[in-house]
Amino acid sequence: MVIEPSADAAERDSLGARLRRRRKVRGLSLKEVARRAEVSTGLISQVERGLTMPSVRSLGAICGALEMPVGWLFDTSDADDTDGLVVRRPQRRVLDLGAKGMIKELMTPDSCTGIQMMRLVIRPGGSSGETPYNHPSGAKCGTVLCGQLMLEVDGDTRRLNTGDSFAFEATRMIRFWCEDSEAAEVLWIVTPAVY
């Protein structure tokens, strides 16, 4: 079950609002961030206003331009019980990629950079984007916990149902989406950690 924040809280804590706050703290203009990230000023503006969601690669470049780890974009709950080994369920960092129809919950501690486990909830119509992406190294694997996931790897599209699993090298070009009327819930593991 996905618990979604109220509209006011969601707007205040949206990815775009967090990026805008960081940009202002750093004293940077939209144009300067765009130049540093090698993306358009229009993209930065649209992301900050919550009108679009950047690709994983663009998001990494924007965060690099703002001198912040991508992980800062995830919600953090009270971390009194954090020990670098265990992530309690209420302490999972959550990134709501609203425009992409997806929520990511980070399930591994920041101290473990060699591997990362996430719970993805892809809403009906939600996707990783129209353009396939990859990473320069590592691997990805996972399993569909419930619902159906459409997964494209190097142009080959597969429908995965509840209980199906997958694995591939991170250098392969991928994209994924939910075309079903119910959300897909996926346990997604990557090496090395990307957030």
CSV table of C-alpha atoms in Angstrom, one decimal:
chain,number,residue,atom,x,y,z
A,1,MET,CA,0.0,0.0,0.0
A,2,VAL,CA,1.4,3.4,-1.0
A,3,ILE,CA,0.8,6.3,1.4
A,4,GLU,CA,1.0,9.5,-0.5
A,5,PRO,CA,1.6,12.9,1.2
A,6,SER,CA,-0.9,15.7,1.3
A,7,ALA,CA,-0.9,18.2,-1.6
A,8,ASP,CA,0.7,21.0,0.4
A,9,ALA,CA,3.4,18.7,1.9
A,10,ALA,CA,4.0,17.1,-1.5
A,11,GLU,CA,4.5,20.5,-3.1
A,12,ARG,CA,6.8,21.8,-0.3
A,13,ASP,CA,8.9,18.6,-0.3
A,14,SER,CA,8.8,17.9,-4.1
A,15,LEU,CA,12.0,17.1,-5.9
A,16,GLY,CA,11.7,20.4,-7.8
A,17,ALA,CA,11.3,22.4,-4.6
A,18,ARG,CA,14.3,20.7,-3.1
A,19,LEU,CA,16.4,21.4,-6.1
A,20,ARG,CA,15.3,25.1,-6.1
A,21,ARG,CA,16.1,25.4,-2.4
A,22,ARG,CA,19.6,24.0,-3.0
A,23,ARG,CA,20.1,26.3,-6.0
A,24,LYS,CA,19.1,29.3,-4.0
A,25,VAL,CA,21.3,28.3,-1.0
A,26,ARG,CA,24.3,28.0,-3.5
A,27,GLY,CA,23.4,31.4,-5.0
A,28,LEU,CA,23.2,30.0,-8.5
A,29,SER,CA,21.0,31.1,-11.4
A,30,LEU,CA,18.9,28.7,-13.5
A,31,LYS,CA,21.3,29.5,-16.4
A,32,GLU,CA,24.4,28.7,-14.4
A,33,VAL,CA,23.0,25.4,-13.1
A,34,ALA,CA,22.0,24.5,-16.7
A,35,ARG,CA,25.4,25.4,-18.0
A,36,ARG,CA,27.2,23.3,-15.3
A,37,ALA,CA,24.8,20.3,-15.8
A,38,GLU,CA,24.9,20.6,-19.6
A,39,VAL,CA,21.1,20.7,-19.9
A,40,SER,CA,18.7,23.4,-21.0
A,41,THR,CA,17.7,26.3,-18.7
A,42,GLY,CA,14.1,25.3,-19.6
A,43,LEU,CA,14.6,21.8,-18.3
A,44,ILE,CA,15.8,23.2,-14.9
A,45,SER,CA,12.9,25.6,-14.7
A,46,GLN,CA,10.3,22.8,-15.6
A,47,VAL,CA,11.9,20.4,-13.0
A,48,GLU,CA,11.8,23.1,-10.3
A,49,ARG,CA,8.2,23.8,-11.0
A,50,GLY,CA,7.2,20.2,-11.0
A,51,LEU,CA,6.2,20.2,-14.7
A,52,THR,CA,8.6,17.4,-15.8
A,53,MET,CA,11.0,14.8,-14.3
A,54,PRO,CA,14.5,14.6,-15.7
A,55,SER,CA,16.1,11.3,-16.7
A,56,VAL,CA,18.4,9.6,-14.2
A,57,ARG,CA,21.4,10.9,-16.1
A,58,SER,CA,20.1,14.5,-16.2
A,59,LEU,CA,19.2,14.3,-12.5
A,60,GLY,CA,22.7,13.2,-11.6
A,61,ALA,CA,24.1,16.1,-13.7
A,62,ILE,CA,21.8,18.7,-12.1
A,63,CYS,CA,22.8,17.4,-8.6
A,64,GLY,CA,26.4,17.5,-9.6
A,65,ALA,CA,26.0,21.1,-10.7
A,66,LEU,CA,24.4,21.9,-7.3
A,67,GLU,CA,27.2,20.1,-5.5
A,68,MET,CA,24.8,17.7,-3.8
A,69,PRO,CA,24.4,13.9,-3.7
A,70,VAL,CA,21.3,12.7,-5.5
A,71,GLY,CA,20.5,10.9,-2.3
A,72,TRP,CA,19.6,14.2,-0.7
A,73,LEU,CA,16.5,14.3,-2.8
A,74,PHE,CA,15.0,11.3,-0.9
A,75,ASP,CA,12.8,12.0,2.0
A,76,THR,CA,14.4,11.1,5.3
A,77,SER,CA,12.5,10.2,8.4
A,78,ASP,CA,13.7,10.4,11.9
A,79,ALA,CA,17.0,8.4,11.8
A,80,ASP,CA,17.5,7.8,15.6
A,81,ASP,CA,17.9,4.1,15.0
A,82,THR,CA,20.4,4.3,12.1
A,83,ASP,CA,23.6,2.4,12.5
A,84,GLY,CA,24.9,2.0,9.0
A,85,LEU,CA,23.8,-1.6,8.9
A,86,VAL,CA,20.0,-1.7,9.1
A,87,VAL,CA,17.4,0.5,7.6
A,88,ARG,CA,14.1,0.3,9.5
A,89,ARG,CA,11.0,0.6,7.4
A,90,PRO,CA,10.0,4.0,8.8
A,91,GLN,CA,13.5,5.3,8.0
A,92,ARG,CA,13.5,4.5,4.3
A,93,ARG,CA,14.2,7.5,2.2
A,94,VAL,CA,11.4,8.1,-0.4
A,95,LEU,CA,11.7,9.9,-3.7
A,96,ASP,CA,8.3,10.6,-5.4
A,97,LEU,CA,8.9,11.1,-9.1
A,98,GLY,CA,5.4,12.5,-9.5
A,99,ALA,CA,5.5,13.4,-13.2
A,100,LYS,CA,6.9,10.0,-14.0
A,101,GLY,CA,4.3,8.2,-12.0
A,102,MET,CA,6.8,6.4,-9.8
A,103,ILE,CA,7.9,6.3,-6.1
A,104,LYS,CA,11.3,4.9,-5.1
A,105,GLU,CA,12.1,3.8,-1.5
A,106,LEU,CA,15.7,3.4,-0.7
A,107,MET,CA,16.1,0.3,1.4
A,108,THR,CA,19.9,0.2,2.0
A,109,PRO,CA,22.0,2.4,4.2
A,110,ASP,CA,24.3,5.1,2.7
A,111,SER,CA,27.3,3.4,4.1
A,112,CYS,CA,26.9,0.5,1.6
A,113,THR,CA,27.9,1.9,-1.8
A,114,GLY,CA,28.6,-1.3,-3.6
A,115,ILE,CA,25.0,-2.4,-3.9
A,116,GLN,CA,21.6,-0.7,-3.5
A,117,MET,CA,18.1,-2.1,-3.0
A,118,MET,CA,15.0,-0.1,-3.7
A,119,ARG,CA,11.2,-0.7,-3.7
A,120,LEU,CA,9.7,0.9,-6.7
A,121,VAL,CA,6.0,1.6,-7.1
A,122,ILE,CA,5.1,2.4,-10.7
A,123,ARG,CA,1.6,3.8,-11.0
A,124,PRO,CA,-0.6,3.0,-14.1
A,125,GLY,CA,1.0,4.9,-17.0
A,126,GLY,CA,4.1,5.6,-15.0
A,127,SER,CA,7.5,5.0,-16.5
A,128,SER,CA,11.3,5.5,-16.4
A,129,GLY,CA,10.8,7.8,-19.4
A,130,GLU,CA,10.6,7.4,-23.2
A,131,THR,CA,14.3,7.3,-23.7
A,132,PRO,CA,16.3,4.2,-22.7
A,133,TYR,CA,19.2,4.8,-20.3
A,134,ASN,CA,22.1,2.8,-18.9
A,135,HIS,CA,25.0,3.1,-16.4
A,136,PRO,CA,28.7,2.8,-17.2
A,137,SER,CA,29.2,-0.3,-15.0
A,138,GLY,CA,27.6,-2.8,-12.7
A,139,ALA,CA,24.4,-4.8,-12.9
A,140,LYS,CA,20.7,-4.6,-12.1
A,141,CYS,CA,18.2,-7.3,-11.0
A,142,GLY,CA,14.9,-7.5,-9.3
A,143,THR,CA,11.6,-9.1,-8.9
A,144,VAL,CA,8.0,-8.0,-9.4
A,145,LEU,CA,6.3,-8.1,-6.0
A,146,CYS,CA,2.8,-7.4,-7.4
A,147,GLY,CA,1.3,-6.2,-10.6
A,148,GLN,CA,2.8,-6.2,-14.1
A,149,LEU,CA,6.0,-4.5,-15.3
A,150,MET,CA,6.9,-3.8,-18.9
A,151,LEU,CA,10.7,-4.0,-19.2
A,152,GLU,CA,12.7,-3.1,-22.3
A,153,VAL,CA,16.3,-4.1,-22.5
A,154,ASP,CA,18.3,-3.2,-25.7
A,155,GLY,CA,15.0,-2.9,-27.6
A,156,ASP,CA,13.6,-6.2,-26.5
A,157,THR,CA,10.4,-5.8,-24.5
A,158,ARG,CA,9.1,-8.2,-21.9
A,159,ARG,CA,6.0,-8.3,-19.7
A,160,LEU,CA,6.9,-9.4,-16.2
A,161,ASN,CA,4.1,-10.6,-13.8
A,162,THR,CA,4.0,-11.0,-10.1
A,163,GLY,CA,6.8,-13.3,-9.0
A,164,ASP,CA,8.9,-12.9,-12.2
A,165,SER,CA,12.5,-11.7,-11.8
A,166,PHE,CA,15.1,-10.2,-14.1
A,167,ALA,CA,18.9,-9.5,-14.2
A,168,PHE,CA,21.1,-7.7,-16.7
A,169,GLU,CA,24.4,-5.8,-17.0
A,170,ALA,CA,23.9,-2.0,-16.2
A,171,THR,CA,25.6,-1.1,-19.5
A,172,ARG,CA,22.5,-2.3,-21.4
A,173,MET,CA,20.0,0.3,-22.6
A,174,ILE,CA,16.8,0.0,-20.5
A,175,ARG,CA,13.4,1.5,-19.8
A,176,PHE,CA,10.4,0.3,-17.9
A,177,TRP,CA,6.8,1.2,-17.4
A,178,CYS,CA,3.4,0.1,-16.0
A,179,GLU,CA,0.7,-0.2,-18.6
A,180,ASP,CA,-1.7,-2.1,-16.4
A,181,SER,CA,-4.7,-0.5,-14.5
A,182,GLU,CA,-3.0,-1.3,-11.2
A,183,ALA,CA,0.4,-0.2,-9.9
A,184,ALA,CA,3.4,-2.4,-10.2
A,185,GLU,CA,5.5,-3.0,-7.1
A,186,VAL,CA,9.1,-4.0,-7.8
A,187,LEU,CA,12.1,-4.9,-5.7
A,188,TRP,CA,15.0,-3.3,-7.7
A,189,ILE,CA,18.7,-4.0,-6.9
A,190,VAL,CA,21.6,-2.2,-8.6
A,191,THR,CA,25.4,-2.4,-8.3
A,192,PRO,CA,27.0,-0.1,-7.5
A,193,ALA,CA,24.6,2.2,-5.7
A,194,VAL,CA,23.3,5.0,-7.9
A,195,TYR,CA,21.7,7.3,-5.2
